[in-house]
């Protein structure tokens, strides 16, 4: 049990675990028990010693009256008044003890530690007795920390600390801090609960990803860029009518002569490349639970890719199968790329995302079919034939689309209960084929795959588009010539499927195929 005595700090300070801007709660203004409790609450906190003194004093007073001994009455009054005086002093002291809590950091990744610092200050002119502190923490974060302070002098201050960690993402409340006061004679004990609470946010793990080139990205990182009119930027030859206040140096004389009215050059600036991350949260589409479940893999993957794209000046929008998207700071339904608050909002949203009871992806389809989403990245669980076809149509107007398709059979476990019995999912090979025919870059995901390796395979310059001649397991079961479909096709964990190409790095999939196919060595750069 962590503890402190004589005003020293509890656990060793150790190295810092925080980031700038740690959250702090509490302050010098104390917050004690409700005012209605009053002295009655203090009397109810009399210890066994205090109650014994009070009973002995009353008994001595009764004996003094019966026996007619005045000296015995004075002894009885002394014995009875001592616990009452201690309770009254302790009742007053409880309003003069302040406490606070600091989290460093307040947002931490799963399986990482955060340090919680507690501060207790005696703002009265009287020293306290023994103080026992206990902080309320959820069971996921570990046992409740308890501390013991022998004595805090008048105006004294004590600082204590402990560490918590969680393997599960989420938002966990810390507090309130409970403080048990006692007088120097041990006559009375009073438990006080501070009202301040803090929230520890445990976000998914974020993995660094290699840079890839995907269609529809910004100049210098991809092949295209969206542009939008603004108040300042590069010159454009497209003119507009003169407005009061326009700089006369912007007048476009050739257009003025053509239109017969004063025309000025428009100004524009490049707009951030856009990306939508679609996260399939349907309970029936994911099997198992816990930190090693496929759903947690998908959440961590969405967080990693979102942070990676934000670092490359993308405007990222997070969309779920429920049709709800996280509003961003740029006013366009996405996050502003590179902004610290955008990254924090993305991680905070993914920290609390849970399974939904949606039967399909129809709501996400209604959101995506309304416009050009730029780059589209999706994380799909188990899909039946209808939902696979609907997922294929999601890519209709998108510049580039990458799908991470989780292999439920490889992950194992039972699917979460849905509102009704869901249709049986299609085999993984059929899902990859249908998505590939619709223009997706489909990447099968198994427990052995890592996100950086799969993300590297999303680069069309790195992934082979045809099955090497003579590769074991290569077969054509429909679709474009040269494409490998079906259970015996050449694809495997971490492999990409594209129209007209093989499923992956020469790895044969199926019970009759060898674990790796010849001709793949050296294909990946």
Short mmCIF file of C-alpha atoms in Angstrom, two decimals:
data_model
loop_
_atom_site.label_atom_id
_atom_site.label_comp_id
_atom_site.label_asym_id
_atom_site.label_seq_id
_atom_site.Cartn_x
_atom_site.Cartn_y
_atom_site.Cartn_z
CA UNK A 1 0.00 0.00 0.00
CA UNK A 2 1.53 3.34 -0.99
CA UNK A 3 2.02 5.60 1.95
CA UNK A 4 3.74 8.64 3.32
CA UNK A 5 4.73 9.63 6.82
CA UNK A 6 6.06 12.80 8.39
CA UNK A 7 5.29 14.90 5.32
CA UNK A 8 7.50 13.10 2.82
CA UNK A 9 6.30 12.21 -0.64
CA UNK A 10 4.86 8.72 -1.09
CA UNK A 11 6.29 6.82 -4.07
CA UNK A 12 9.60 7.80 -5.54
CA UNK A 13 9.26 10.54 -8.09
CA UNK A 14 11.04 8.65 -10.84
CA UNK A 15 11.27 10.02 -14.36
CA UNK A 16 8.56 12.20 -15.87
CA UNK A 17 5.69 10.53 -17.67
CA UNK A 18 3.79 13.63 -18.70
CA UNK A 19 3.42 16.05 -21.52
CA UNK A 20 3.04 19.82 -21.32
CA UNK A 21 -0.25 21.02 -20.02
CA UNK A 22 -1.11 18.43 -17.39
CA UNK A 23 -4.58 18.67 -15.95
CA UNK A 24 -4.99 19.87 -12.39
CA UNK A 25 -8.01 19.83 -10.14
CA UNK A 26 -8.78 21.27 -6.78
CA UNK A 27 -7.35 24.43 -5.27
CA UNK A 28 -6.81 26.26 -2.05
CA UNK A 29 -10.54 26.66 -1.55
CA UNK A 30 -11.54 23.68 0.62
CA UNK A 31 -14.73 21.74 0.04
CA UNK A 32 -15.90 19.65 2.97
CA UNK A 33 -18.94 17.73 4.09
CA UNK A 34 -22.42 19.19 3.54
CA UNK A 35 -23.15 22.07 5.91
CA UNK A 36 -26.30 20.33 7.18
CA UNK A 37 -24.26 17.61 8.85
CA UNK A 38 -22.84 20.10 11.35
CA UNK A 39 -21.66 19.00 14.76
CA UNK A 40 -23.86 15.92 14.59
CA UNK A 41 -21.56 14.46 11.92
CA UNK A 42 -18.55 15.12 14.13
CA UNK A 43 -20.19 13.45 17.15
CA UNK A 44 -21.05 10.43 15.01
CA UNK A 45 -17.34 10.12 14.25
CA UNK A 46 -16.32 9.50 17.86
CA UNK A 47 -13.89 6.63 18.08
CA UNK A 48 -14.09 3.77 20.57
CA UNK A 49 -11.78 5.70 22.90
CA UNK A 50 -13.91 8.82 22.65
CA UNK A 51 -17.12 6.94 23.31
CA UNK A 52 -15.48 5.22 26.29
CA UNK A 53 -14.38 8.54 27.76
CA UNK A 54 -17.87 9.97 27.25
CA UNK A 55 -19.51 6.94 28.90
CA UNK A 56 -17.02 7.05 31.80
CA UNK A 57 -17.71 10.74 32.33
CA UNK A 58 -21.46 10.24 32.41
CA UNK A 59 -21.06 7.30 34.81
CA UNK A 60 -18.79 9.33 37.09
CA UNK A 61 -21.32 12.19 37.13
CA UNK A 62 -24.15 9.81 38.08
CA UNK A 63 -22.04 8.21 40.83
CA UNK A 64 -21.14 11.65 42.12
CA UNK A 65 -24.81 12.50 42.46
CA UNK A 66 -25.66 9.17 44.12
CA UNK A 67 -22.68 9.11 46.51
CA UNK A 68 -22.59 12.85 47.10
CA UNK A 69 -18.92 13.18 46.05
CA UNK A 70 -18.25 16.59 44.44
CA UNK A 71 -14.70 15.65 43.45
CA UNK A 72 -16.05 12.70 41.45
CA UNK A 73 -18.34 15.10 39.57
CA UNK A 74 -15.33 17.16 38.46
CA UNK A 75 -13.61 14.01 37.21
CA UNK A 76 -16.75 13.01 35.33
CA UNK A 77 -17.06 16.40 33.68
CA UNK A 78 -13.43 16.25 32.59
CA UNK A 79 -13.83 12.78 31.10
CA UNK A 80 -17.06 13.70 29.28
CA UNK A 81 -15.89 17.09 28.01
CA UNK A 82 -12.62 15.85 26.47
CA UNK A 83 -14.17 13.89 23.54
CA UNK A 84 -16.77 16.62 23.01
CA UNK A 85 -14.10 19.30 22.78
CA UNK A 86 -12.05 17.12 20.38
CA UNK A 87 -15.12 16.61 18.18
CA UNK A 88 -15.85 20.35 18.11
CA UNK A 89 -12.23 21.24 17.24
CA UNK A 90 -12.10 18.55 14.56
CA UNK A 91 -15.40 19.75 13.14
CA UNK A 92 -13.90 23.21 12.73
CA UNK A 93 -10.60 21.88 11.38
CA UNK A 94 -12.25 19.90 8.59
CA UNK A 95 -13.19 23.15 6.88
CA UNK A 96 -9.54 24.25 6.85
CA UNK A 97 -7.95 21.38 4.93
CA UNK A 98 -7.64 21.79 1.16
CA UNK A 99 -6.75 19.20 -1.43
CA UNK A 100 -6.10 18.89 -5.15
CA UNK A 101 -5.10 16.42 -7.83
CA UNK A 102 -2.86 16.69 -10.90
CA UNK A 103 -2.71 14.23 -13.81
CA UNK A 104 0.48 14.09 -15.82
CA UNK A 105 -0.54 13.44 -18.54
CA UNK A 106 -4.35 13.62 -18.62
CA UNK A 107 -4.44 11.74 -21.95
CA UNK A 108 -2.38 8.57 -22.23
CA UNK A 109 -2.20 5.67 -24.67
CA UNK A 110 -3.33 2.20 -23.68
CA UNK A 111 -0.85 0.24 -21.53
CA UNK A 112 1.05 3.42 -20.67
CA UNK A 113 1.32 4.87 -17.19
CA UNK A 114 0.22 8.25 -15.91
CA UNK A 115 1.28 9.85 -12.65
CA UNK A 116 -1.35 11.23 -10.29
CA UNK A 117 -0.13 13.81 -7.79
CA UNK A 118 -2.18 14.62 -4.72
CA UNK A 119 -1.79 17.81 -2.73
CA UNK A 120 -3.05 18.29 0.85
CA UNK A 121 -2.68 21.65 2.56
CA UNK A 122 -3.51 22.66 6.12
CA UNK A 123 -4.70 26.27 5.86
CA UNK A 124 -5.70 26.56 9.52
CA UNK A 125 -3.63 27.79 12.46
CA UNK A 126 -3.85 24.45 14.26
CA UNK A 127 -1.89 21.30 13.45
CA UNK A 128 -3.79 18.24 12.32
CA UNK A 129 -3.62 14.76 13.74
CA UNK A 130 -3.12 11.60 11.76
CA UNK A 131 -4.50 11.94 8.21
CA UNK A 132 -5.52 8.95 6.14
CA UNK A 133 -6.11 9.58 2.43
CA UNK A 134 -7.81 7.35 -0.14
CA UNK A 135 -8.40 8.22 -3.77
CA UNK A 136 -11.30 6.65 -5.64
CA UNK A 137 -10.19 4.98 -8.90
CA UNK A 138 -11.97 2.47 -11.16
CA UNK A 139 -10.97 -1.14 -10.73
CA UNK A 140 -9.58 -1.17 -14.30
CA UNK A 141 -6.82 1.19 -13.17
CA UNK A 142 -5.80 -0.96 -10.20
CA UNK A 143 -6.34 -0.92 -6.42
CA UNK A 144 -7.34 2.23 -4.58
CA UNK A 145 -4.24 4.09 -3.38
CA UNK A 146 -4.10 4.86 0.35
CA UNK A 147 -1.72 7.13 2.22
CA UNK A 148 -1.08 7.96 5.90
CA UNK A 149 0.26 11.30 7.13
CA UNK A 150 1.32 11.53 10.78
CA UNK A 151 0.83 15.24 11.26
CA UNK A 152 0.52 18.39 9.17
CA UNK A 153 1.62 21.58 10.87
CA UNK A 154 -0.28 24.85 10.60
CA UNK A 155 0.09 26.14 7.06
CA UNK A 156 1.88 22.95 6.04
CA UNK A 157 1.59 21.22 2.68
CA UNK A 158 2.12 17.62 1.65
CA UNK A 159 2.44 16.16 -1.84
CA UNK A 160 1.91 12.48 -2.65
CA UNK A 161 1.85 10.59 -5.92
CA UNK A 162 0.89 7.26 -7.39
CA UNK A 163 0.70 5.72 -10.86
CA UNK A 164 -2.16 4.12 -12.77
CA UNK A 165 -2.33 2.31 -16.11
CA UNK A 166 -4.98 0.61 -18.21
CA UNK A 167 -4.81 -1.80 -21.11
CA UNK A 168 -8.33 -0.79 -22.17
CA UNK A 169 -9.10 2.53 -23.81
CA UNK A 170 -11.83 4.70 -22.35
CA UNK A 171 -12.52 7.61 -20.04
CA UNK A 172 -12.04 6.87 -16.36
CA UNK A 173 -13.03 9.20 -13.49
CA UNK A 174 -10.53 9.73 -10.68
CA UNK A 175 -11.86 10.86 -7.32
CA UNK A 176 -13.25 12.15 -5.20
CA UNK A 177 -10.40 12.17 -2.72
CA UNK A 178 -11.44 10.94 0.72
CA UNK A 179 -9.65 12.33 3.78
CA UNK A 180 -10.01 10.87 7.27
CA UNK A 181 -9.12 13.32 10.05
CA UNK A 182 -8.40 12.45 13.67
CA UNK A 183 -7.55 14.55 16.71
CA UNK A 184 -4.23 14.17 18.55
CA UNK A 185 -5.90 12.20 21.38
CA UNK A 186 -7.65 9.76 19.03
CA UNK A 187 -11.07 10.67 20.39
CA UNK A 188 -12.76 11.41 17.07
CA UNK A 189 -12.34 10.46 13.41
CA UNK A 190 -14.05 12.37 10.62
CA UNK A 191 -14.18 11.30 6.98
CA UNK A 192 -14.27 14.07 4.45
CA UNK A 193 -14.85 13.70 0.71
CA UNK A 194 -13.68 16.39 -1.69
CA UNK A 195 -16.05 17.18 -4.52
CA UNK A 196 -13.46 17.62 -7.30
CA UNK A 197 -13.00 14.82 -9.84
CA UNK A 198 -10.71 14.36 -12.82
CA UNK A 199 -11.01 12.25 -15.93
CA UNK A 200 -8.20 10.14 -17.31
CA UNK A 201 -8.56 9.50 -21.05
CA UNK A 202 -6.92 6.32 -22.31
CA UNK A 203 -6.66 6.53 -26.10
CA UNK A 204 -5.82 3.73 -28.57
CA UNK A 205 -2.22 2.94 -29.37
CA UNK A 206 -0.81 4.96 -32.26
CA UNK A 207 1.83 3.34 -34.46
CA UNK A 208 4.17 5.31 -36.73
CA UNK A 209 3.43 4.59 -40.39
CA UNK A 210 5.66 4.83 -43.47
CA UNK A 211 4.82 7.44 -46.13
CA UNK A 212 2.91 6.11 -49.14
CA UNK A 213 1.59 7.68 -52.34
CA UNK A 214 -2.16 7.47 -52.73
CA UNK A 215 -4.25 9.11 -55.45
CA UNK A 216 -6.10 12.24 -54.47
CA UNK A 217 -3.58 13.46 -51.94
CA UNK A 218 -1.90 16.83 -51.62
CA UNK A 219 0.90 17.98 -53.88
CA UNK A 220 4.25 16.69 -52.71
CA UNK A 221 2.64 13.72 -50.99
CA UNK A 222 0.34 12.44 -53.72
CA UNK A 223 -1.04 13.25 -57.14
CA UNK A 224 -3.82 15.78 -56.67
CA UNK A 225 -5.01 18.73 -54.60
CA UNK A 226 -8.39 20.33 -54.01
CA UNK A 227 -8.55 24.07 -54.29
CA UNK A 228 -10.99 26.58 -52.87
CA UNK A 229 -11.51 30.30 -53.14
CA UNK A 230 -10.19 32.38 -50.27
CA UNK A 231 -9.24 35.92 -49.37
CA UNK A 232 -5.54 35.60 -50.08
CA UNK A 233 -3.26 33.35 -52.05
CA UNK A 234 -1.89 32.79 -55.54
CA UNK A 235 -3.19 34.78 -58.46
CA UNK A 236 -5.83 33.26 -60.68
CA UNK A 237 -6.86 34.41 -64.14
CA UNK A 238 -10.57 33.87 -63.39
CA UNK A 239 -11.98 37.39 -62.83
CA UNK A 240 -14.96 38.60 -60.87
CA UNK A 241 -16.85 41.85 -60.62
CA UNK A 242 -15.33 44.75 -58.73
CA UNK A 243 -16.52 45.19 -55.15
CA UNK A 244 -16.18 48.20 -52.94
CA UNK A 245 -12.90 47.97 -51.07
CA UNK A 246 -11.04 45.81 -53.62
CA UNK A 247 -7.46 46.78 -54.28
CA UNK A 248 -7.19 48.57 -57.62
CA UNK A 249 -3.94 46.74 -58.23
CA UNK A 250 -6.02 43.59 -58.64
CA UNK A 251 -7.94 44.98 -61.60
CA UNK A 252 -7.83 42.65 -64.63
CA UNK A 253 -7.86 45.08 -67.54
CA UNK A 254 -8.35 42.53 -70.30
CA UNK A 255 -11.51 41.18 -68.67
CA UNK A 256 -12.65 44.73 -67.91
CA UNK A 257 -12.45 45.60 -71.61
CA UNK A 258 -14.26 42.39 -72.58
CA UNK A 259 -17.14 42.72 -70.11
CA UNK A 260 -17.45 46.48 -70.15
CA UNK A 261 -17.25 46.74 -66.36
CA UNK A 262 -14.48 46.81 -63.84
CA UNK A 263 -13.22 43.27 -63.15
CA UNK A 264 -10.62 42.12 -60.62
CA UNK A 265 -8.58 38.97 -60.36
CA UNK A 266 -9.77 36.39 -57.88
CA UNK A 267 -7.47 35.15 -55.20
CA UNK A 268 -7.27 31.55 -54.11
CA UNK A 269 -5.28 29.34 -51.86
CA UNK A 270 -4.86 25.58 -51.87
CA UNK A 271 -7.21 23.61 -49.65
CA UNK A 272 -6.12 20.70 -47.51
CA UNK A 273 -6.45 17.29 -49.04
CA UNK A 274 -9.41 15.46 -47.52
CA UNK A 275 -9.72 11.99 -46.11
CA UNK A 276 -12.62 10.08 -44.59
CA UNK A 277 -11.92 7.18 -42.23
CA UNK A 278 -14.87 4.80 -42.07
CA UNK A 279 -14.95 2.59 -38.97
CA UNK A 280 -17.32 -0.36 -38.97
CA UNK A 281 -18.50 -0.61 -35.35
CA UNK A 282 -21.34 -3.10 -35.82
CA UNK A 283 -21.36 -5.61 -33.00
CA UNK A 284 -22.31 -8.45 -35.35
CA UNK A 285 -19.29 -7.71 -37.58
CA UNK A 286 -16.59 -8.24 -34.95
CA UNK A 287 -15.77 -11.31 -32.92
CA UNK A 288 -14.29 -11.49 -29.47
CA UNK A 289 -13.56 -8.75 -26.98
CA UNK A 290 -10.65 -7.35 -25.03
CA UNK A 291 -7.48 -5.51 -26.03
CA UNK A 292 -6.51 -8.22 -28.55
CA UNK A 293 -9.88 -8.36 -30.33
CA UNK A 294 -10.30 -7.41 -34.01
CA UNK A 295 -12.46 -4.43 -33.08
CA UNK A 296 -9.69 -2.97 -30.93
CA UNK A 297 -7.26 -3.56 -33.80
CA UNK A 298 -9.54 -1.58 -36.11
CA UNK A 299 -9.90 1.27 -33.60
CA UNK A 300 -6.12 1.46 -33.11
CA UNK A 301 -5.65 1.35 -36.89
CA UNK A 302 -8.07 4.23 -37.41
CA UNK A 303 -6.23 6.24 -34.76
CA UNK A 304 -2.81 5.54 -36.29
CA UNK A 305 -3.85 6.40 -39.84
CA UNK A 306 -5.76 9.47 -38.70
CA UNK A 307 -2.77 10.82 -36.80
CA UNK A 308 -0.46 9.98 -39.70
CA UNK A 309 -2.61 11.90 -42.18
CA UNK A 310 -3.02 14.85 -39.83
CA UNK A 311 0.75 15.11 -39.62
CA UNK A 312 0.78 15.36 -43.42
CA UNK A 313 -1.69 18.27 -43.48
CA UNK A 314 -4.83 16.30 -44.30
CA UNK A 315 -8.33 17.25 -43.25
CA UNK A 316 -9.57 14.04 -41.63
CA UNK A 317 -13.15 13.07 -40.91
CA UNK A 318 -14.09 10.06 -38.79
CA UNK A 319 -17.28 8.31 -39.87
CA UNK A 320 -18.97 5.24 -38.36
CA UNK A 321 -21.60 2.87 -39.67
CA UNK A 322 -24.22 4.78 -37.67
CA UNK A 323 -23.80 7.71 -40.07
CA UNK A 324 -22.41 10.00 -37.36
CA UNK A 325 -19.22 11.87 -38.14
CA UNK A 326 -17.11 13.80 -35.72
CA UNK A 327 -17.45 17.57 -36.36
CA UNK A 328 -14.17 19.30 -36.91
CA UNK A 329 -12.69 22.70 -36.36
CA UNK A 330 -12.53 23.53 -40.06
CA UNK A 331 -16.32 23.72 -40.41
CA UNK A 332 -16.41 21.03 -43.11
CA UNK A 333 -17.02 17.96 -41.04
CA UNK A 334 -13.37 17.09 -40.71
CA UNK A 335 -10.38 17.87 -38.58
CA UNK A 336 -7.93 20.57 -39.53
CA UNK A 337 -4.71 18.85 -40.48
CA UNK A 338 -1.76 19.34 -38.16
CA UNK A 339 -3.73 21.06 -35.40
CA UNK A 340 -3.11 19.77 -31.91
CA UNK A 341 -6.75 20.14 -30.93
CA UNK A 342 -7.79 18.14 -34.00
CA UNK A 343 -5.51 15.27 -33.04
CA UNK A 344 -6.78 15.37 -29.48
CA UNK A 345 -10.41 15.36 -30.61
CA UNK A 346 -9.78 12.40 -32.90
CA UNK A 347 -8.12 10.38 -30.15
CA UNK A 348 -10.76 11.32 -27.57
CA UNK A 349 -13.50 10.18 -29.93
CA UNK A 350 -11.84 6.84 -30.63
CA UNK A 351 -11.19 6.36 -26.91
CA UNK A 352 -14.92 5.95 -26.21
CA UNK A 353 -16.24 4.39 -29.43
CA UNK A 354 -18.20 1.21 -28.78
CA UNK A 355 -20.11 -1.44 -30.71
CA UNK A 356 -23.27 -0.31 -32.44
CA UNK A 357 -26.47 -2.23 -33.09
CA UNK A 358 -26.72 -1.18 -36.74
CA UNK A 359 -27.65 -4.04 -39.08
CA UNK A 360 -25.65 -2.68 -42.00
CA UNK A 361 -23.73 0.16 -43.63
CA UNK A 362 -26.69 1.95 -45.17
CA UNK A 363 -26.38 5.05 -42.99
CA UNK A 364 -22.71 5.47 -43.83
CA UNK A 365 -23.62 5.05 -47.51
CA UNK A 366 -26.15 7.88 -47.27
CA UNK A 367 -23.45 10.17 -45.90
CA UNK A 368 -20.76 9.24 -48.41
CA UNK A 369 -22.82 9.27 -51.58
CA UNK A 370 -23.45 13.00 -51.33
CA UNK A 371 -20.03 14.22 -52.47
CA UNK A 372 -16.40 13.60 -53.30
CA UNK A 373 -14.68 12.44 -50.13
CA UNK A 374 -11.12 12.47 -51.50
CA UNK A 375 -9.18 9.61 -49.93
CA UNK A 376 -11.42 6.97 -48.30
CA UNK A 377 -10.03 4.48 -45.79
CA UNK A 378 -12.32 1.87 -44.27
CA UNK A 379 -12.04 -0.80 -41.59
CA UNK A 380 -14.56 -3.57 -42.24
CA UNK A 381 -15.49 -6.53 -40.09
CA UNK A 382 -17.46 -9.52 -41.28
CA UNK A 383 -19.65 -8.64 -44.28
CA UNK A 384 -22.41 -10.67 -45.86
CA UNK A 385 -23.14 -10.53 -49.58
CA UNK A 386 -25.48 -7.55 -49.35
CA UNK A 387 -23.18 -5.50 -47.15
CA UNK A 388 -20.16 -6.34 -49.31
CA UNK A 389 -21.95 -5.02 -52.36
CA UNK A 390 -22.97 -1.90 -50.45
CA UNK A 391 -19.40 -1.42 -49.24
CA UNK A 392 -18.23 -1.62 -52.85
CA UNK A 393 -20.55 1.23 -53.80
CA UNK A 394 -19.12 3.45 -51.06
CA UNK A 395 -16.07 4.05 -53.21
CA UNK A 396 -18.09 5.29 -56.20
CA UNK A 397 -17.04 8.94 -56.08
CA UNK A 398 -13.90 8.71 -54.03
CA UNK A 399 -10.51 9.41 -55.55
CA UNK A 400 -8.80 6.50 -53.85
CA UNK A 401 -10.09 3.88 -51.43
CA UNK A 402 -8.27 1.45 -49.13
CA UNK A 403 -10.16 -1.22 -47.20
CA UNK A 404 -8.79 -3.18 -44.26
CA UNK A 405 -10.92 -6.33 -44.17
CA UNK A 406 -10.66 -8.26 -40.90
CA UNK A 407 -10.67 -12.03 -41.24
CA UNK A 408 -13.10 -13.09 -38.52
CA UNK A 409 -12.25 -16.78 -38.92
CA UNK A 410 -8.58 -16.09 -38.23
CA UNK A 411 -9.33 -13.96 -35.17
CA UNK A 412 -11.81 -16.44 -33.73
CA UNK A 413 -14.23 -15.70 -30.91
CA UNK A 414 -17.97 -15.11 -30.97
CA UNK A 415 -19.63 -12.09 -32.53
CA UNK A 416 -21.30 -9.56 -30.26
CA UNK A 417 -25.05 -9.94 -29.91
CA UNK A 418 -26.99 -7.83 -32.40
CA UNK A 419 -30.62 -6.80 -32.62
CA UNK A 420 -31.38 -9.90 -34.67
CA UNK A 421 -29.64 -12.87 -36.19
CA UNK A 422 -27.22 -11.55 -38.83
CA UNK A 423 -26.71 -13.36 -42.16
CA UNK A 424 -23.64 -15.52 -42.49
CA UNK A 425 -20.61 -13.52 -43.69
CA UNK A 426 -19.06 -14.16 -47.06
CA UNK A 427 -15.73 -15.99 -47.23
CA UNK A 428 -12.81 -13.65 -47.07
CA UNK A 429 -11.78 -14.41 -50.65
CA UNK A 430 -15.19 -13.39 -51.98
CA UNK A 431 -15.19 -10.18 -49.94
CA UNK A 432 -11.77 -9.21 -51.26
CA UNK A 433 -12.78 -10.02 -54.83
CA UNK A 434 -15.98 -7.98 -54.72
CA UNK A 435 -14.30 -5.01 -53.11
CA UNK A 436 -11.43 -5.19 -55.59
CA UNK A 437 -13.83 -5.25 -58.51
CA UNK A 438 -15.45 -2.11 -57.12
CA UNK A 439 -12.11 -0.28 -57.16
CA UNK A 440 -11.01 -0.76 -53.55
CA UNK A 441 -7.49 -1.66 -52.52
CA UNK A 442 -8.50 -4.53 -50.25
CA UNK A 443 -6.10 -5.66 -47.53
CA UNK A 444 -6.94 -8.79 -45.50
CA UNK A 445 -6.12 -8.48 -41.79
CA UNK A 446 -5.21 -11.38 -39.52
CA UNK A 447 -3.84 -11.39 -35.94
CA UNK A 448 -0.32 -11.82 -37.30
CA UNK A 449 -0.41 -8.67 -39.44
CA UNK A 450 0.92 -5.29 -38.38
CA UNK A 451 -0.55 -2.00 -39.52
CA UNK A 452 2.72 -0.48 -40.84
CA UNK A 453 3.24 -3.49 -43.13
CA UNK A 454 -0.33 -3.33 -44.40
CA UNK A 455 -0.15 0.42 -44.88
CA UNK A 456 2.99 0.00 -46.97
CA UNK A 457 1.14 -2.46 -49.20
CA UNK A 458 -1.52 0.18 -49.88
CA UNK A 459 1.04 2.01 -52.04
CA UNK A 460 0.38 1.03 -55.68
CA UNK A 461 4.10 1.47 -56.43
CA UNK A 462 5.04 -1.19 -53.87
CA UNK A 463 2.35 -3.85 -54.38
CA UNK A 464 2.67 -6.29 -57.31
CA UNK A 465 -0.31 -6.23 -59.64
CA UNK A 466 0.06 -9.65 -61.20
CA UNK A 467 0.78 -13.08 -59.85
CA UNK A 468 4.29 -14.23 -60.82
CA UNK A 469 4.29 -16.95 -63.44
CA UNK A 470 4.45 -20.38 -61.93
CA UNK A 471 3.48 -19.21 -58.45
CA UNK A 472 1.85 -22.00 -56.46
CA UNK A 473 -1.82 -21.52 -55.85
CA UNK A 474 -2.30 -18.92 -58.61
CA UNK A 475 -5.65 -19.51 -60.26
CA UNK A 476 -8.27 -17.57 -62.14
CA UNK A 477 -11.81 -18.03 -60.92
CA UNK A 478 -13.47 -15.16 -62.74
CA UNK A 479 -12.93 -11.47 -63.10
CA UNK A 480 -10.28 -9.66 -65.15
CA UNK A 481 -7.62 -11.67 -66.85
CA UNK A 482 -4.61 -12.26 -64.75
CA UNK A 483 -6.43 -11.62 -61.46
CA UNK A 484 -6.21 -14.23 -58.73
CA UNK A 485 -9.58 -14.96 -57.09
CA UNK A 486 -10.99 -17.66 -54.86
CA UNK A 487 -9.63 -19.79 -52.02
CA UNK A 488 -6.75 -21.08 -54.10
CA UNK A 489 -5.65 -17.68 -55.27
CA UNK A 490 -2.28 -16.19 -54.45
CA UNK A 491 -2.92 -13.85 -51.56
CA UNK A 492 -2.31 -13.85 -47.85
CA UNK A 493 -2.05 -11.91 -44.62
CA UNK A 494 -0.93 -8.37 -45.28
CA UNK A 495 -1.53 -8.67 -49.02
CA UNK A 496 -3.41 -6.22 -51.19
CA UNK A 497 -5.95 -6.98 -53.86
CA UNK A 498 -6.50 -4.67 -56.80
CA UNK A 499 -8.46 -5.12 -60.00
CA UNK A 500 -6.35 -7.12 -62.39
CA UNK A 501 -3.81 -8.02 -59.72
CA UNK A 502 -3.07 -10.76 -57.24
CA UNK A 503 -4.26 -10.68 -53.65
CA UNK A 504 -0.84 -10.19 -52.16
CA UNK A 505 2.84 -10.90 -51.80
CA UNK A 506 2.85 -14.27 -53.46
CA UNK A 507 1.56 -15.96 -50.32
CA UNK A 508 -0.79 -18.77 -51.17
CA UNK A 509 -4.05 -18.85 -49.24
CA UNK A 510 -5.92 -22.07 -48.65
CA UNK A 511 -5.36 -25.52 -47.22
CA UNK A 512 -3.66 -26.88 -50.35
CA UNK A 513 -1.29 -23.97 -50.91
CA UNK A 514 2.23 -23.60 -49.47
CA UNK A 515 2.81 -20.79 -46.96
CA UNK A 516 4.71 -18.63 -49.47
CA UNK A 517 4.79 -18.61 -53.23
CA UNK A 518 7.88 -18.37 -55.35
CA UNK A 519 8.73 -15.22 -57.22
CA UNK A 520 7.83 -12.71 -54.50
CA UNK A 521 11.29 -12.16 -53.03
CA UNK A 522 12.45 -8.64 -53.72
CA UNK A 523 9.08 -7.41 -54.91
CA UNK A 524 8.53 -5.19 -51.89
CA UNK A 525 10.69 -2.12 -51.48
#
